[in-house]
Coordinates of C-alpha atoms in Angstrom, one line a residue:
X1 CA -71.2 -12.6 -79.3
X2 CA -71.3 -10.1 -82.3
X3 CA -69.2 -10.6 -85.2
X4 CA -67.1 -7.6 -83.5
X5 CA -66.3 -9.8 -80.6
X6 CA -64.1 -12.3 -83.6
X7 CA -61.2 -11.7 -82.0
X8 CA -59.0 -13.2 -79.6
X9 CA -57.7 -10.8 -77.0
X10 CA -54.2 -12.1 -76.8
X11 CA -52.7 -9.0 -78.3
X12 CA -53.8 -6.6 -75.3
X13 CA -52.0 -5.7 -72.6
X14 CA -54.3 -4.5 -70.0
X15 CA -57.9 -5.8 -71.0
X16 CA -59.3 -9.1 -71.1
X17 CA -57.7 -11.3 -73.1
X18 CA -60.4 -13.2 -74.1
X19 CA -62.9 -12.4 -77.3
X20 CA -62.7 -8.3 -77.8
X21 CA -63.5 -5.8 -80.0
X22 CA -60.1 -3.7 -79.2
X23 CA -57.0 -3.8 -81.1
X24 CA -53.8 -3.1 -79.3
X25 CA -54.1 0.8 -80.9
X26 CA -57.4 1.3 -79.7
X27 CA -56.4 -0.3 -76.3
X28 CA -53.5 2.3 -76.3
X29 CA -55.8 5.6 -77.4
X30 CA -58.0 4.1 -74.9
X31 CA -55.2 4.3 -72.4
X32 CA -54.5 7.8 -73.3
X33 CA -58.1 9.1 -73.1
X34 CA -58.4 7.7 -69.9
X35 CA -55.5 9.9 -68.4
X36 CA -56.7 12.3 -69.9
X37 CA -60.3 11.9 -68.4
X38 CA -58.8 11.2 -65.2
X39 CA -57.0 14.2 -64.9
X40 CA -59.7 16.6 -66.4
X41 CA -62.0 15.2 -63.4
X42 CA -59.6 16.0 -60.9
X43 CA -58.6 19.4 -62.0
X44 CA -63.0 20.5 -62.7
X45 CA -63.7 19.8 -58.8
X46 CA -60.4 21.5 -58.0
X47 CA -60.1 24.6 -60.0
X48 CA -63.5 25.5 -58.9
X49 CA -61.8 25.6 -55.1
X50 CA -58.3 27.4 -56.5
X51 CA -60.6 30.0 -58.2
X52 CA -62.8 30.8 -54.9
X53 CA -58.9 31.2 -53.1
X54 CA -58.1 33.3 -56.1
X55 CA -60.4 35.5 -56.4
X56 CA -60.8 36.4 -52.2
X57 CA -57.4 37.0 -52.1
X58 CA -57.5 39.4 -55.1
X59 CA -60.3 40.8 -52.8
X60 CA -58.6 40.7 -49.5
X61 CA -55.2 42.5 -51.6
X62 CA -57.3 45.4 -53.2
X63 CA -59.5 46.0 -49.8
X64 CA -56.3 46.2 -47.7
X65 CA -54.0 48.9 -50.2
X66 CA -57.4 50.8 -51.1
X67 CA -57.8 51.1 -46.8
X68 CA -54.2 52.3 -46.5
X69 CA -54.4 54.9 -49.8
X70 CA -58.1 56.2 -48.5
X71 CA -56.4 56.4 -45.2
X72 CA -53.6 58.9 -46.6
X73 CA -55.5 60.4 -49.1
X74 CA -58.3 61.5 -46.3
X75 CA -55.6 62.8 -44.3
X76 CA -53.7 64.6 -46.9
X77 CA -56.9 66.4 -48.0
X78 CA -57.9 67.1 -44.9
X79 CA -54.4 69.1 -43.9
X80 CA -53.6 70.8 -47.3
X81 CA -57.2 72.0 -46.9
X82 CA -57.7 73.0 -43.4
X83 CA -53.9 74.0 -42.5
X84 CA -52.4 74.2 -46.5
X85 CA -48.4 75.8 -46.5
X86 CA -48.4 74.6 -42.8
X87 CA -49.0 71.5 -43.8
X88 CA -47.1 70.8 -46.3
X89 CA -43.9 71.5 -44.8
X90 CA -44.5 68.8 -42.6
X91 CA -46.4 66.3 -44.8
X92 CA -43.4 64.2 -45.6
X93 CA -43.6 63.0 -42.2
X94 CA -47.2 61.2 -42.5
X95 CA -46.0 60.7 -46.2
X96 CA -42.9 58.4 -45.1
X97 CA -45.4 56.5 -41.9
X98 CA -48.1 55.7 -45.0
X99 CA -44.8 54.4 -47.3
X100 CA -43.8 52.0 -44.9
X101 CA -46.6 50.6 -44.0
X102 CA -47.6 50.2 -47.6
X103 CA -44.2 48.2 -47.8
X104 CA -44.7 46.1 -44.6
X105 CA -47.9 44.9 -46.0
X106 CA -46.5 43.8 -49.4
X107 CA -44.0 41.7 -48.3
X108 CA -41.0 44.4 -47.4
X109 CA -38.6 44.0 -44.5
X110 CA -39.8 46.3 -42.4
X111 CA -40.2 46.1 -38.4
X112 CA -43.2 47.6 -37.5
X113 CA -42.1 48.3 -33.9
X114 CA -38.8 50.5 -35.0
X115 CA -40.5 52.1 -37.9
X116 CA -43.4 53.1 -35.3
X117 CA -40.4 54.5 -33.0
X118 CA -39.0 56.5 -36.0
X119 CA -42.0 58.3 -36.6
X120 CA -42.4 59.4 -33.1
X121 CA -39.3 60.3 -32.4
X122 CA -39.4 62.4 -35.8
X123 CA -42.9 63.6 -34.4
X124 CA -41.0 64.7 -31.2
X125 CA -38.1 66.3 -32.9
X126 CA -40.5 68.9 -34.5
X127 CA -42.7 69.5 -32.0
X128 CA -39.9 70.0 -29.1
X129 CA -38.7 73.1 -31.5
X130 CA -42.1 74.1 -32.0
X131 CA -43.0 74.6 -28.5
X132 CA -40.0 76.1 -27.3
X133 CA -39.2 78.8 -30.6
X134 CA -37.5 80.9 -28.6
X135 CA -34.6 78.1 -27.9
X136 CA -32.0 76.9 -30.1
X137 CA -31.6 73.1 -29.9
X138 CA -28.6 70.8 -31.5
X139 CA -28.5 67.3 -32.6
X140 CA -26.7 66.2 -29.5
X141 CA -29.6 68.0 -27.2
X142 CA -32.6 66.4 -29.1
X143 CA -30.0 62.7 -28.8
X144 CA -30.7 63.8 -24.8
X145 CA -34.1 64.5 -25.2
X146 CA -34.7 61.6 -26.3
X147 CA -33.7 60.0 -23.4
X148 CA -36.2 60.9 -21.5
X149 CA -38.8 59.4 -23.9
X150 CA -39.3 56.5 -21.4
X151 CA -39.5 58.1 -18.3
X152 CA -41.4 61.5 -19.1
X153 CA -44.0 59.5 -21.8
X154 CA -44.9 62.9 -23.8
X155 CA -47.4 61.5 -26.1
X156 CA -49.2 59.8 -23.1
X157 CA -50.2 56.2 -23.6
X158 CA -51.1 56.4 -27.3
X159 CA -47.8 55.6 -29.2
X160 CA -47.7 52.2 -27.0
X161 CA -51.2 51.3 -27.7
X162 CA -51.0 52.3 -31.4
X163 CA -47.7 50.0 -31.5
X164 CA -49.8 47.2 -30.1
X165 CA -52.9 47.7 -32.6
X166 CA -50.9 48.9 -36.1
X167 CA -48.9 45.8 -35.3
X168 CA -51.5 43.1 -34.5
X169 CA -53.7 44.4 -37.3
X170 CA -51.2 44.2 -39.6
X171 CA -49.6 40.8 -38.6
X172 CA -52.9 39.3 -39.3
X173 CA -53.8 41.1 -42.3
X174 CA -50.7 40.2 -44.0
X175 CA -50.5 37.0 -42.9
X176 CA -54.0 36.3 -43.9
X177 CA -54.2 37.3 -46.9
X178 CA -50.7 35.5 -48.0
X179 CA -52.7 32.2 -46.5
X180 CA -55.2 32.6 -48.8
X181 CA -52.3 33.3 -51.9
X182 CA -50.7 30.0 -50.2
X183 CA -54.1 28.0 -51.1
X184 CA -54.5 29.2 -54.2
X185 CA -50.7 27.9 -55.2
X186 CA -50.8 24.4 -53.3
X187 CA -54.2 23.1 -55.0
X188 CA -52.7 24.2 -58.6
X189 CA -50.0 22.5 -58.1
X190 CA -51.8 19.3 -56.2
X191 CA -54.1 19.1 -58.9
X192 CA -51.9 18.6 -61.5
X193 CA -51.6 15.0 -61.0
X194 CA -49.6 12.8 -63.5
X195 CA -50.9 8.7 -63.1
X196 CA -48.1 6.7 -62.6
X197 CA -48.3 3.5 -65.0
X198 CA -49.8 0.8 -62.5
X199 CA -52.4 3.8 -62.0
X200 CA -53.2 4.5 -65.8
X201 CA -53.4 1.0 -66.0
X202 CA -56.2 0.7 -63.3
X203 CA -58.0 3.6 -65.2
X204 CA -57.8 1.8 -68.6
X205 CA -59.4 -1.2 -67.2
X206 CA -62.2 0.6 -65.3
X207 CA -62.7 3.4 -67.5
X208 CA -62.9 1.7 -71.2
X209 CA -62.1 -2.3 -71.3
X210 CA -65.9 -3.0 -70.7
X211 CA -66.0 -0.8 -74.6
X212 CA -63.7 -3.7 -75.8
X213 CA -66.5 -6.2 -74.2
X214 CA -69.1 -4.4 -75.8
X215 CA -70.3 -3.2 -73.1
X216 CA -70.3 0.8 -73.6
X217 CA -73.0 1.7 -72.1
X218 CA -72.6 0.1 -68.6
X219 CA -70.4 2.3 -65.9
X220 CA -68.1 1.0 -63.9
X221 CA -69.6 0.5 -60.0
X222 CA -69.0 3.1 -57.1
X223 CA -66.7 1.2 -55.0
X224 CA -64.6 -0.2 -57.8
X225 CA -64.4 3.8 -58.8
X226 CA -63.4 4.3 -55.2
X227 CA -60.8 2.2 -55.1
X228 CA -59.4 3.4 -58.1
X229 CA -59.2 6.6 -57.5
X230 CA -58.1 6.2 -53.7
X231 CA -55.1 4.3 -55.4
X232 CA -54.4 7.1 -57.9
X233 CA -54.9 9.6 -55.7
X234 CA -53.1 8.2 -52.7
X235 CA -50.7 11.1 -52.3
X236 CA -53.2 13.8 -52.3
X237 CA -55.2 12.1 -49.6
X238 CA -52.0 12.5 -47.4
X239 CA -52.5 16.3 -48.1
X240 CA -55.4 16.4 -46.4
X241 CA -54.4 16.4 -42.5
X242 CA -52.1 19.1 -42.9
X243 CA -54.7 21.0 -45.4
X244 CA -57.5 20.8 -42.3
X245 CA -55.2 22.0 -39.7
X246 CA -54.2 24.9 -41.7
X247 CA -57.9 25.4 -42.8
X248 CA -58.7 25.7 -39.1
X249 CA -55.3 28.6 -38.6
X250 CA -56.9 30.6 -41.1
X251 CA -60.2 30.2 -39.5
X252 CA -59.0 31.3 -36.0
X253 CA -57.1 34.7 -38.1
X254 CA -60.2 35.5 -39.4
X255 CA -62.1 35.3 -36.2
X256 CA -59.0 38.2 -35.2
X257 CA -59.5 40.0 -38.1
X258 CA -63.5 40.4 -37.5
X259 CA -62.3 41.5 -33.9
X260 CA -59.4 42.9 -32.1
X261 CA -57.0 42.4 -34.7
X262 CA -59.3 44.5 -37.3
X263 CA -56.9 46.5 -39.5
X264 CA -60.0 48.4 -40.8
X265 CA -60.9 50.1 -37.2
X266 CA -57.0 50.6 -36.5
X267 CA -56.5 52.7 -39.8
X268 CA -59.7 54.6 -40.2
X269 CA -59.1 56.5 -36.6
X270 CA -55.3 56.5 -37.0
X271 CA -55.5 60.3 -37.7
X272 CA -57.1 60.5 -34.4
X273 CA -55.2 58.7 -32.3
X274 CA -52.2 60.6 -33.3
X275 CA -53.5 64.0 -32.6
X276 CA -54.3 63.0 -29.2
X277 CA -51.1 62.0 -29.1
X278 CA -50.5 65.8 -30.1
X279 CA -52.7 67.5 -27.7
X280 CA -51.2 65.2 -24.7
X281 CA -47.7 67.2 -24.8
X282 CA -49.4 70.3 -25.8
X283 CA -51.0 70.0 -22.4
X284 CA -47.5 69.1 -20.7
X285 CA -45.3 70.4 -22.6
X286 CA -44.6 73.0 -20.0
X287 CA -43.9 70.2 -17.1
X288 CA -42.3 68.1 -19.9
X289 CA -40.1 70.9 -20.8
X290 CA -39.3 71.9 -17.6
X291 CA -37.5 68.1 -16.4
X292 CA -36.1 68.2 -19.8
X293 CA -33.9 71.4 -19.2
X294 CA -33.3 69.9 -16.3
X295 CA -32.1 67.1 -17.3
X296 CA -30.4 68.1 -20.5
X297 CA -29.5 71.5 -19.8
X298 CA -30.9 74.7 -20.6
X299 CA -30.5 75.4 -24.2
X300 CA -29.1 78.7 -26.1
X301 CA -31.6 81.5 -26.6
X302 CA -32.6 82.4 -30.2
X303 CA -31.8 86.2 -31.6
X304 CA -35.2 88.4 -30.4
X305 CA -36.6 89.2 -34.0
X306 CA -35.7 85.3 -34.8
X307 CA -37.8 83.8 -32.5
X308 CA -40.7 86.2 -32.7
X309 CA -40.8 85.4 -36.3
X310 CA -41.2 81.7 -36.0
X311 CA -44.1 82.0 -34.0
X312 CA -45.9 84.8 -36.0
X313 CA -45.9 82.1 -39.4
X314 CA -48.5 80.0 -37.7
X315 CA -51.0 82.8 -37.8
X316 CA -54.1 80.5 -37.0
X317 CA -55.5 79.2 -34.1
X318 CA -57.9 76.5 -34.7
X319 CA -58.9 73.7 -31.8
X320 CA -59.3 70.4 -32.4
X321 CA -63.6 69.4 -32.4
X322 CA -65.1 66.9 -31.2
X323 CA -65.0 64.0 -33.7
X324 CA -68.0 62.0 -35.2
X325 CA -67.9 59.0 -36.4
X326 CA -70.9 59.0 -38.2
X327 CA -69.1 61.3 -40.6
X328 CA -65.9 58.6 -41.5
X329 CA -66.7 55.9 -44.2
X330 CA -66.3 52.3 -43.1
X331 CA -66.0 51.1 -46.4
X332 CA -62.5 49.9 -49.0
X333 CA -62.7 48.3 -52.2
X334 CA -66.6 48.7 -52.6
X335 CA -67.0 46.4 -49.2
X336 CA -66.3 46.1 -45.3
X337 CA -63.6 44.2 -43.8
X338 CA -66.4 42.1 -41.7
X339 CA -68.6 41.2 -45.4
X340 CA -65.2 39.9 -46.8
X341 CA -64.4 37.5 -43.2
X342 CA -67.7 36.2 -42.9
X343 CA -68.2 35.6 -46.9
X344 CA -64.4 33.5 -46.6
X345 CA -64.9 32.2 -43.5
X346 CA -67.7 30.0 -45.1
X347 CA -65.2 29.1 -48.1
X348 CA -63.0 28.2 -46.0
X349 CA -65.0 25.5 -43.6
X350 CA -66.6 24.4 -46.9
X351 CA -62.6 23.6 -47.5
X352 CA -62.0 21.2 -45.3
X353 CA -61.5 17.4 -46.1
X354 CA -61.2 18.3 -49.8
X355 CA -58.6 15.9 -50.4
X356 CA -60.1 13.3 -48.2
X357 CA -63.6 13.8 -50.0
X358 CA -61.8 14.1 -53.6
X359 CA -62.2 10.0 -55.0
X360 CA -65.5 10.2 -53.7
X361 CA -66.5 13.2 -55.1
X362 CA -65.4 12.2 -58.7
X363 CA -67.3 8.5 -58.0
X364 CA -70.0 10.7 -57.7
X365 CA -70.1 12.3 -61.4
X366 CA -72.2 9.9 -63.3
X367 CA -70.0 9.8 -65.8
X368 CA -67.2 8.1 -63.8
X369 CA -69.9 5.2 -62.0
X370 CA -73.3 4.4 -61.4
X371 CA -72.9 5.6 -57.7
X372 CA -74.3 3.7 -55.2
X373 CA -77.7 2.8 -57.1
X374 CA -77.6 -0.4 -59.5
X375 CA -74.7 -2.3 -57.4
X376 CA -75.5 -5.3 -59.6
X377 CA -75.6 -3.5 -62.4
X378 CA -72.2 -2.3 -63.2
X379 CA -68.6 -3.0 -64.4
X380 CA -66.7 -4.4 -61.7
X381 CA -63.6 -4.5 -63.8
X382 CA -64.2 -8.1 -65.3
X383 CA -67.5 -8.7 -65.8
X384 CA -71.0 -6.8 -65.0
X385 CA -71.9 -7.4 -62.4
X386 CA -71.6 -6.8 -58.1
X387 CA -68.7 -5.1 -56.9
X388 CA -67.7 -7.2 -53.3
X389 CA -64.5 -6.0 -52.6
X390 CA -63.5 -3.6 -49.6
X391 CA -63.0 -0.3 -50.0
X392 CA -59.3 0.9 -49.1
X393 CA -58.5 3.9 -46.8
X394 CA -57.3 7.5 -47.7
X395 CA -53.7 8.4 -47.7
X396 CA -50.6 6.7 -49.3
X397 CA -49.6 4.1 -46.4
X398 CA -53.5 2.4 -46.4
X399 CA -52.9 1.5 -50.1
X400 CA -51.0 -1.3 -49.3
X401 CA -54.0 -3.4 -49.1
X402 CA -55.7 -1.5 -52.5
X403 CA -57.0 -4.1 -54.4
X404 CA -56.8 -2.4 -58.0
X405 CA -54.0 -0.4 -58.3
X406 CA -50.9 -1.1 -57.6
X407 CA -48.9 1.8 -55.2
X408 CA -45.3 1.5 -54.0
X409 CA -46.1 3.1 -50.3
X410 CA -42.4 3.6 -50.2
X411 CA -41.7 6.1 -52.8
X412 CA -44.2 9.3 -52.0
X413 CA -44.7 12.2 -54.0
X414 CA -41.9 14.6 -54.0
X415 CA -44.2 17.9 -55.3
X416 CA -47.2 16.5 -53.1
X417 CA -44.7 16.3 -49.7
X418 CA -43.0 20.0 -50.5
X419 CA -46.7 20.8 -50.8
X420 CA -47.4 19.3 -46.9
X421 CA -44.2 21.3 -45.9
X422 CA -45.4 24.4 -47.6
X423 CA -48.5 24.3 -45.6
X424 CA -46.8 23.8 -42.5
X425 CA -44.7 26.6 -42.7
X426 CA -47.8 28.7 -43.7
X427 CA -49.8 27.0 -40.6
X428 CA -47.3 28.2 -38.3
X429 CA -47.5 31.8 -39.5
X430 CA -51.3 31.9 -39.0
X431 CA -50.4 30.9 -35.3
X432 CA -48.3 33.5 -34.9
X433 CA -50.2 36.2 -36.3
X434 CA -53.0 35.3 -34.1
X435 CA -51.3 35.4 -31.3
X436 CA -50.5 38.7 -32.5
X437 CA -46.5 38.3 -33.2
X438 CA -44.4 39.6 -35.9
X439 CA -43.6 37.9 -38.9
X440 CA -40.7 38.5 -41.1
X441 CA -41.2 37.7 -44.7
X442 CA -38.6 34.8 -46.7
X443 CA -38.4 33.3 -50.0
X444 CA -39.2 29.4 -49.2
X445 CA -40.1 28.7 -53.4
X446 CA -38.0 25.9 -53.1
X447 CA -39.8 24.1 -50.6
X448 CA -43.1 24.9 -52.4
X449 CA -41.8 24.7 -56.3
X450 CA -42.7 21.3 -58.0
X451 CA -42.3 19.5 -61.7
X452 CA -46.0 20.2 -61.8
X453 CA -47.5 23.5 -61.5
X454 CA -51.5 24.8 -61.5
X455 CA -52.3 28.5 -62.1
X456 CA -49.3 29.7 -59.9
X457 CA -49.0 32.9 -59.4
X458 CA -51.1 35.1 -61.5
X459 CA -48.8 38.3 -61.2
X460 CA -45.2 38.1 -62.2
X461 CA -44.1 38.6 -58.9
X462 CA -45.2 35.8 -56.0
X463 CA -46.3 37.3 -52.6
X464 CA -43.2 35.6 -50.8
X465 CA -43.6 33.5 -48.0
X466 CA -42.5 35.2 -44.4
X467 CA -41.0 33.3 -41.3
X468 CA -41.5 34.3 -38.0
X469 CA -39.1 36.4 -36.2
X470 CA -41.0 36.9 -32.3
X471 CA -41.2 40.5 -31.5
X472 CA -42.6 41.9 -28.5
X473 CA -45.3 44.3 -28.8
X474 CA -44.2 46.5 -26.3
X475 CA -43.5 50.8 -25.6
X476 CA -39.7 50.5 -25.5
X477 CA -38.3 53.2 -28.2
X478 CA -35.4 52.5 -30.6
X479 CA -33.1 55.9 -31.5
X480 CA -33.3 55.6 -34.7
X481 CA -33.8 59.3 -35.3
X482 CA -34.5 61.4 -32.6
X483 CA -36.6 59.8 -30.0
X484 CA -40.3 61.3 -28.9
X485 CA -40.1 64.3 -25.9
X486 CA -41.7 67.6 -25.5
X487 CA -41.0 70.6 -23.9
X488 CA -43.3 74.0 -23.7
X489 CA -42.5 77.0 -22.1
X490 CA -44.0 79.6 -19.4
X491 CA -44.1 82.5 -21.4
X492 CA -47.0 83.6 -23.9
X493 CA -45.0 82.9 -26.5
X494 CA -45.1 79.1 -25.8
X495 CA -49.1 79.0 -25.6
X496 CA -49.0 81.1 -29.3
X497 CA -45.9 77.9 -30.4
X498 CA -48.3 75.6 -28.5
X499 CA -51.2 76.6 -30.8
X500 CA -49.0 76.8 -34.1
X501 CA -48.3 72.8 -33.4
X502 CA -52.1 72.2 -33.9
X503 CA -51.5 73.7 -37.2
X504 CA -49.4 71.3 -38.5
X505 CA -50.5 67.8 -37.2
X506 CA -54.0 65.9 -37.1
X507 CA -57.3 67.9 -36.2
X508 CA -59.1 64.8 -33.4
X509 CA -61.7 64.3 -36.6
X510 CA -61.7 64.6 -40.5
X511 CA -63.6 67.7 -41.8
X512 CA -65.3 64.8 -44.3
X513 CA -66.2 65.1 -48.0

């Protein structure tokens, strides 16, 4: 022994009591600079995770608004250019379909289904006049026309199977990109850990009583570092079952989003789709018209000179041509929908088993144990030398048998358990949107708010979290406005109406940049 070593150790509370170089002050810093080492090691390996969740879902949020503006913008361009006062007499009505998808993607209540039926029946509501100018129709007529939405199907199959897409593709996106937000929160606020005292104590005595031995340069050994931090980290380690599962939900999304659920091929046609909506009634819209009056009535006839005058103010007859895709860009954001999925979907698998792998992973910094070289070697947390005793399990319940620290299996961690729930809830709405049903967004913050908090949210408003509200995707039509019909009529001044409604809705392709 060295002169140091004088000193009884009868005056420290956790380290050997025999000769030491440690007064109870030094024992005490010692005790705080092993929290604080403790904590700094948990929060390295997981802020490196919380930043890769950070920064995709930063990505995923600017691809999918810069999809949905390009979308509008490309269309708006397109119409003031090709079709110009026409156009934007109507354009409020593409205007207000953009708005509200915009809003459902952001967290707004909106229900994709009725907002879908709005627009149509808006669509319808113009169109109907449009074909039939010489005709004077009242809100109680178009309230008829309506319907016969159902039965007479004027836009053809396309409002049904745009439903089905726009709302699948926007399920998952939403949900998706919320999951990643969801990630991002929970590890910030798992990793905030705060050692209970029977914990600090085990991290005093492995991390810095073999400096009151005088024995600073030896580590402490890899399983005695296990067991440690398997004790202190007990509560975590229950994370990690729930944390796979919901790993694997975003997985399968991602696998929809790379595929029939792929919110970048629903929205860069969507101009397309709808004007073949468009040129189905133009092409029935004398048989649509025809069982309409029949149905409805036959409408009052318009003053001569008022009826020729609303056909002459389309004065252009362009036809829709044949569209190309080669000429529509494929790319948001400065990237692809499909680079972003398979870059995450990577992330995420690397993911899995985080919390499981996390005492390990910290045993494995050479600054926390020798690792598995040098067994004999080491501070076994009296003496150097071998480390013989098991190591304990993962999770809070197997630390009943935990040899160094000291874990009351009965009292679990309150911000760690609302962090389970919050995955849970978050799990379910990946299962959902891949199954392709609606979700409904809901403030759960309480059941995801904690004492401790990571990064949190980075903007002053949270994405909320949504709950699921089942919706089937199907063609029924709600009257919210009008509903979708069409009419033409046998006389040349339908075919010259008929030509007009080109004018004002979607050419089949994008006369691009």
């Amino acid at each position: 022994m060295t002169s140091l070593l004088a000193q009884i150790g009868d005056h420290l509370k956790v380290c050997s009591q025999g000769y030491t170089c440690c007064s109870q002050e030094m024992e005490e810093k010692y005790s705080q600079q092993s929290k604080h080492d403790f904590r700094n090691a948990v929060v390295e390996l997981s802020n490196h995770l919380q930043n890769m969740f950070s920064s995709r879902y930063k990505k995923f949020d600017e691809f999918f608004k810069e999809l949905l503006e390009n979308a509008e913008k490309s269309l708006n361009d397109m119409f003031v250019r090709t079709y110009g006062r026409l156009y934007m007499q109507n354009s409020e009505l593409f205007k207000d379909l953009f708005v509200e998808l915009k809003r459902y993607y952001v967290g707004g209540n909106v229900n994709l289904e009725e907002m879908l039926n709005e627009f149509w029946a808006r669509l319808l509501e113009r169109m109907f006049r449009l074909v039939n100018p010489q005709y004077h129709f009242t809100d109680e007529y178009l309230e008829c026309v309506s319907k016969y939405t159902e039965q007479l199907k004027p836009f053809g199959d396309v409002p049904r199977k745009l439903k089905l897409q726009v709302t699948r593709a926007f399920v998952a996106a939403r949900t998706f990109a919320q999951g990643l937000a969801v990630a991002r929160d929970v590890i910030g606020k798992v990793s905030a850990v705060n050692p209970t005292p029977q914990g600090t104590r085990a991290l005093l005595k492995m991390m810095y009583c073999p400096h009151c031995r005088g024995l600073v340069s030896v580590k402490p050994c890899y399983n005695y570092c296990f067991n440690v931090m398997r004790g202190c980290l007990a509560n975590q380690g229950d994370l990690d079952a729930e944390w796979n599962i919901f790993m694997d939900s975003m997985l399968l999304v991602a696998e929809r989003l790379e595929g029939p659920f792929n919110i970048e091929s629903v929205m860069d046609p969507i101009d397309v789709k709808i004007s073949d909506a468009i040129m189905n009634m133009q092409e029935n819209s004398m048989q649509v018209s025809q069982k309409v009056f029949q149905g409805c009535g036959q409408p009052k006839t318009l003053a001569q000179g008022r009826a020729a005058r609303s056909v002459s103010e389309g004065g252009f007859s362009a036809r829709f041509r044949p569209y190309n895709p080669e000429e529509r860009p494929t790319t948001a954001a400065g990237t692809s929908l499909d680079r972003l999925v398979t870059d995450v979907k990577e992330k995420l698998k690397q993911a899995k088993k985080f919390w499981s792998s996390l005492p390990g992973n910290i045993c494995n910094d050479e600054k926390m144990s020798v690792g598995t070289v040098n067994e004999n070697e080491c501070w076994n947390g009296s003496a150097k030398s071998r480390y013989d005793l098991a190591v304990t399990g993962n999770g809070l319940a197997s630390q009943v048998n935990n040899p160094e620290v000291e874990v009351d299996i009965t009292k679990p961690d309150m911000v760690i358990r609302r962090q389970i729930m919050a995955l849970r809830v978050m799990t379910n709405k990946l299962k959902n949107a891949y199954s392709g049903n609606d979700v409904d967004f809901i403030d759960i913050s309480e059941e995801s708010s904690g004492e401790e908090s990571g990064s949190g949210c980075e903007l002053q408003q949270c994405s909320p979290e949504f709950e699921f509200n089942a919706t089937e995707v199907t063609g029924s039509s709600n009257k919210s406005d009008k509903t979708v019909n069409t009419s033409a009529a046998a006389t040349s001044r339908l075919s010259q109406a008929a030509l007009l409604l080109s004018i004002l809705f979607l050419a089949v392709q994008r006369q691009w940049r």
